[in-house]
Short mmCIF file of C-alpha atoms in Angstrom, two decimals:
data_model
loop_
_atom_site.label_atom_id
_atom_site.label_comp_id
_atom_site.label_asym_id
_atom_site.label_seq_id
_atom_site.Cartn_x
_atom_site.Cartn_y
_atom_site.Cartn_z
CA MET V 1 -74.29 -156.00 64.73
CA THR V 2 -75.93 -154.97 61.45
CA ASP V 3 -79.30 -153.29 61.64
CA THR V 4 -82.14 -155.10 59.86
CA ALA V 5 -83.54 -152.24 57.78
CA THR V 6 -84.40 -153.28 54.26
CA GLN V 7 -81.93 -152.07 51.67
CA GLN V 8 -84.51 -150.54 49.35
CA ASP V 9 -85.85 -148.28 52.13
CA THR V 10 -82.51 -147.40 53.68
CA LEU V 11 -81.84 -143.67 53.80
CA LEU V 12 -78.82 -143.58 56.10
CA GLN V 13 -76.43 -146.43 56.83
CA ALA V 14 -73.36 -146.55 59.07
CA THR V 15 -70.89 -149.40 58.66
CA GLY V 16 -67.95 -150.16 60.93
CA LEU V 17 -67.91 -146.69 62.47
CA ARG V 18 -65.05 -146.01 64.84
CA LYS V 19 -63.99 -142.71 66.35
CA MET V 20 -60.78 -142.27 68.29
CA TYR V 21 -59.39 -139.16 69.99
CA ARG V 22 -55.89 -138.46 71.25
CA MET V 23 -55.95 -137.13 74.81
CA GLY V 24 -52.84 -136.53 76.87
CA GLY V 25 -50.75 -138.78 74.66
CA GLN V 26 -53.27 -141.62 74.94
CA SER V 27 -55.95 -142.88 72.54
CA LEU V 28 -59.59 -142.83 73.60
CA GLU V 29 -61.98 -144.81 71.41
CA VAL V 30 -65.43 -143.27 71.74
CA ILE V 31 -67.25 -145.17 68.96
CA ARG V 32 -66.23 -148.80 68.66
CA GLY V 33 -67.48 -150.44 65.48
CA VAL V 34 -71.09 -149.30 65.06
CA ASP V 35 -73.30 -150.63 62.26
CA LEU V 36 -76.82 -149.25 61.88
CA SER V 37 -79.38 -148.35 59.25
CA VAL V 38 -82.18 -145.82 59.24
CA THR V 39 -85.13 -146.32 56.93
CA ARG V 40 -86.94 -143.47 55.23
CA GLY V 41 -89.76 -142.16 57.42
CA GLN V 42 -88.50 -143.90 60.57
CA TRP V 43 -88.01 -142.39 64.01
CA LEU V 44 -84.98 -144.06 65.56
CA ALA V 45 -83.99 -143.36 69.17
CA ILE V 46 -80.44 -144.11 70.29
CA LEU V 47 -80.54 -144.55 74.05
CA GLY V 48 -77.40 -144.22 76.13
CA ALA V 49 -75.99 -142.91 79.38
CA SER V 50 -73.79 -139.84 79.55
CA GLY V 51 -70.41 -140.68 78.04
CA SER V 52 -71.70 -143.61 75.98
CA GLY V 53 -70.75 -141.88 72.72
CA LYS V 54 -74.24 -141.14 71.47
CA SER V 55 -73.63 -137.46 70.62
CA THR V 56 -70.41 -138.38 68.82
CA LEU V 57 -72.33 -140.98 66.83
CA LEU V 58 -74.96 -138.40 65.86
CA HIS V 59 -72.24 -135.97 64.75
CA LEU V 60 -70.73 -138.67 62.55
CA LEU V 61 -74.11 -139.43 60.96
CA GLY V 62 -74.56 -135.73 60.23
CA GLY V 63 -71.09 -135.19 58.82
CA LEU V 64 -70.12 -132.78 61.60
CA ASP V 65 -67.18 -135.03 62.49
CA ARG V 66 -65.18 -137.62 60.56
CA PRO V 67 -64.69 -141.21 61.74
CA SER V 68 -61.33 -142.84 62.35
CA GLN V 69 -62.71 -145.81 60.41
CA GLY V 70 -65.93 -146.78 58.68
CA SER V 71 -68.48 -145.11 56.46
CA VAL V 72 -71.80 -143.32 56.51
CA VAL V 73 -73.84 -143.75 53.35
CA PHE V 74 -76.68 -141.36 52.61
CA ASP V 75 -78.91 -142.21 49.68
CA LYS V 76 -76.18 -144.54 48.30
CA GLN V 77 -73.36 -141.97 48.65
CA ASN V 78 -70.54 -142.21 51.18
CA ILE V 79 -70.60 -138.79 52.81
CA PHE V 80 -66.95 -139.01 53.86
CA ALA V 81 -65.92 -139.35 50.22
CA MET V 82 -67.43 -135.90 49.74
CA ARG V 83 -65.23 -132.83 49.96
CA GLY V 84 -65.80 -129.12 50.45
CA PRO V 85 -69.06 -127.82 48.98
CA ARG V 86 -70.56 -131.31 48.50
CA LEU V 87 -70.22 -132.16 52.19
CA ASP V 88 -71.47 -128.69 53.15
CA ARG V 89 -74.49 -129.26 50.93
CA TYR V 90 -75.21 -132.60 52.63
CA ARG V 91 -75.13 -130.99 56.07
CA ASN V 92 -77.21 -128.00 55.00
CA ARG V 93 -79.75 -129.44 52.58
CA HIS V 94 -80.22 -133.07 53.59
CA VAL V 95 -79.75 -132.99 57.37
CA GLY V 96 -81.35 -130.82 60.04
CA PHE V 97 -79.75 -130.54 63.48
CA VAL V 98 -81.48 -129.93 66.81
CA PHE V 99 -79.20 -129.60 69.86
CA GLN V 100 -79.81 -129.76 73.59
CA PHE V 101 -78.63 -126.18 74.12
CA TYR V 102 -80.39 -124.72 71.04
CA HIS V 103 -77.35 -122.88 69.57
CA LEU V 104 -79.40 -119.88 68.51
CA LEU V 105 -77.51 -116.69 67.68
CA PRO V 106 -78.32 -114.20 70.47
CA GLU V 107 -78.06 -111.11 68.25
CA LEU V 108 -80.69 -112.42 65.81
CA ASN V 109 -84.43 -112.53 66.41
CA VAL V 110 -86.62 -115.61 65.91
CA ILE V 111 -87.33 -115.24 62.19
CA GLU V 112 -83.69 -114.35 61.47
CA ASN V 113 -82.40 -117.43 63.33
CA VAL V 114 -84.72 -119.67 61.33
CA LEU V 115 -83.82 -118.10 57.98
CA LEU V 116 -80.11 -118.34 58.73
CA ALA V 117 -79.98 -122.03 57.78
CA ALA V 118 -81.53 -121.23 54.40
CA MET V 119 -79.28 -118.25 53.84
CA ILE V 120 -75.83 -119.73 54.57
CA SER V 121 -75.90 -122.17 51.68
CA ARG V 122 -76.45 -119.41 49.12
CA SER V 123 -74.41 -116.58 47.71
CA VAL V 124 -75.58 -113.03 48.36
CA PRO V 125 -77.20 -112.68 44.89
CA ALA V 126 -78.83 -116.12 45.19
CA TRP V 127 -80.22 -115.30 48.64
CA ALA V 128 -81.68 -112.04 47.33
CA GLY V 129 -83.79 -114.11 44.96
CA ALA V 130 -84.58 -116.96 47.37
CA ARG V 131 -85.52 -114.87 50.40
CA SER V 132 -89.02 -114.12 49.12
CA GLN V 133 -89.68 -117.88 48.93
CA GLN V 134 -87.98 -118.89 52.17
CA ARG V 135 -89.53 -116.27 54.44
CA PRO V 136 -93.13 -117.53 53.91
CA ARG V 137 -91.94 -121.07 54.66
CA ALA V 138 -90.25 -119.87 57.86
CA LEU V 139 -93.42 -118.02 58.89
CA LYS V 140 -95.51 -121.12 58.24
CA LEU V 141 -93.18 -123.31 60.32
CA LEU V 142 -93.17 -120.83 63.19
CA ASP V 143 -96.96 -120.55 63.08
CA ARG V 144 -97.20 -124.35 63.19
CA LEU V 145 -94.92 -124.30 66.23
CA GLY V 146 -96.99 -121.64 67.99
CA LEU V 147 -94.42 -118.87 67.68
CA SER V 148 -96.10 -116.37 65.36
CA HIS V 149 -96.28 -113.85 68.22
CA ARG V 150 -92.52 -114.16 68.90
CA LEU V 151 -91.04 -113.40 65.48
CA ASN V 152 -89.15 -110.28 66.53
CA HIS V 153 -87.99 -111.56 69.93
CA ARG V 154 -84.36 -112.46 70.52
CA PRO V 155 -83.47 -115.76 72.24
CA ALA V 156 -82.87 -114.09 75.64
CA LYS V 157 -86.56 -113.14 75.70
CA LEU V 158 -87.77 -116.70 75.05
CA SER V 159 -88.44 -119.62 77.36
CA GLY V 160 -86.44 -122.83 76.98
CA GLY V 161 -89.31 -124.54 75.18
CA GLU V 162 -89.70 -121.61 72.80
CA ARG V 163 -85.98 -121.63 72.03
CA GLN V 164 -86.11 -125.32 71.21
CA ARG V 165 -89.09 -124.78 68.91
CA VAL V 166 -87.14 -122.07 67.09
CA ALA V 167 -84.26 -124.54 66.76
CA ILE V 168 -86.64 -127.14 65.30
CA ALA V 169 -87.97 -124.61 62.78
CA ARG V 170 -84.41 -123.71 61.80
CA ALA V 171 -83.57 -127.41 61.37
CA LEU V 172 -86.60 -127.94 59.12
CA ILE V 173 -86.43 -124.79 56.97
CA ASN V 174 -84.50 -126.57 54.19
CA GLN V 175 -86.87 -129.58 54.24
CA PRO V 176 -84.13 -132.05 55.24
CA ASP V 177 -84.38 -135.75 54.55
CA VAL V 178 -83.41 -136.56 58.14
CA LEU V 179 -83.67 -134.64 61.38
CA LEU V 180 -80.87 -135.37 63.89
CA ALA V 181 -81.89 -134.47 67.45
CA ASP V 182 -79.29 -134.49 70.23
CA GLU V 183 -81.06 -134.65 73.62
CA PRO V 184 -83.80 -132.29 72.37
CA THR V 185 -85.59 -132.35 75.75
CA GLY V 186 -82.50 -132.64 77.94
CA ASN V 187 -82.42 -128.97 78.95
CA LEU V 188 -86.16 -128.70 79.61
CA ASP V 189 -88.54 -129.53 82.44
CA ALA V 190 -90.76 -132.60 81.98
CA GLN V 191 -93.87 -130.72 80.86
CA THR V 192 -92.01 -128.61 78.30
CA GLY V 193 -90.08 -131.67 77.15
CA ASP V 194 -93.33 -133.47 76.49
CA GLN V 195 -94.51 -130.53 74.39
CA ILE V 196 -91.34 -130.76 72.28
CA LEU V 197 -91.93 -134.50 71.84
CA GLU V 198 -95.45 -133.76 70.61
CA VAL V 199 -93.96 -131.35 68.05
CA LEU V 200 -91.53 -134.01 66.83
CA GLN V 201 -94.32 -136.59 66.68
CA GLU V 202 -96.40 -134.25 64.52
CA PHE V 203 -93.60 -133.80 61.99
CA HIS V 204 -92.79 -137.51 62.08
CA GLN V 205 -96.40 -138.40 61.33
CA ALA V 206 -96.13 -136.11 58.30
CA GLY V 207 -93.22 -138.25 57.05
CA GLN V 208 -90.11 -136.74 58.64
CA THR V 209 -87.26 -139.17 59.30
CA ILE V 210 -85.78 -138.60 62.77
CA VAL V 211 -82.72 -139.92 64.57
CA MET V 212 -82.74 -138.85 68.21
CA VAL V 213 -80.24 -139.55 70.96
CA THR V 214 -81.31 -139.43 74.60
CA HIS V 215 -80.42 -140.79 78.02
CA ASP V 216 -84.11 -140.91 79.05
CA HIS V 217 -85.96 -144.22 78.55
CA ARG V 218 -89.33 -142.47 78.69
CA ILE V 219 -88.37 -140.01 75.97
CA ALA V 220 -86.96 -142.81 73.81
CA GLN V 221 -90.30 -144.63 73.83
CA ALA V 222 -91.80 -141.92 71.62
CA ALA V 223 -89.77 -143.35 68.72
CA ASP V 224 -90.69 -146.19 66.36
CA ARG V 225 -87.57 -148.06 67.29
CA VAL V 226 -85.02 -147.92 70.10
CA ILE V 227 -81.43 -149.11 70.14
CA THR V 228 -79.00 -148.82 73.04
CA LEU V 229 -75.42 -147.58 72.91
CA ARG V 230 -73.09 -148.71 75.69
CA ASP V 231 -69.45 -147.66 75.85
CA GLY V 232 -69.41 -146.82 72.14
CA LYS V 233 -70.99 -150.08 70.98
CA LEU V 234 -74.57 -151.01 70.17
CA ASP V 235 -76.20 -153.32 72.66
CA PRO V 236 -76.71 -156.72 70.99
CA GLU V 237 -80.31 -156.71 72.20
CA GLN V 238 -82.31 -154.03 70.41
CA SER V 239 -85.79 -153.15 71.65
CA GLU V 240 -88.73 -151.92 69.62
CA ALA V 241 -90.89 -149.08 70.88
CA SER V 242 -94.60 -149.66 70.81
#
């Protein structure tokens, strides 16, 4: 089924996406012909049970994995036609990733983890010049997320909610066009999860495009629009969040 987003507003579009893995001499098709579009400024939730393929789909949209078939077009460019530095630039500059288990580097403190995403896309000389601009942005993001008092703490000294807020700041440091969130509340208790949703809502209201995958119907309802993934295929009935 083709999503109904208008072409002029489409930021990200997947067409005929399929992903197959070889396991034990057999083929396992995880994504089975997905078509969807994401409009600029939209918050799209992809709802699905464990094993439905939703994380794989998010990885394909972000260029972290390559499909067996199909395309993902970002701003009129097929990302899988990109090679080397161009694809790296897409993942680093245009997409921000938030994961269920944070993926913070334990040896780095809060401010260093956030700045890492800005640093890795630059050469050493380029980073020497850019650091003075990026650090104030990182500080502003962390202040907005209520973490100004935690700048020098390492992840082991943070709560789960604090770690996820650091991960959100890291994902947003390069001002990405789209934020991809993989079960961003899945490792948190309900109260802390709601706080993370409020953070995402604040950035969304400021114009941030978000694609979030979740297994939780209640969490999905925070989005503008909800679609359901079952066994690697989009449910033919798509629901709209109020």
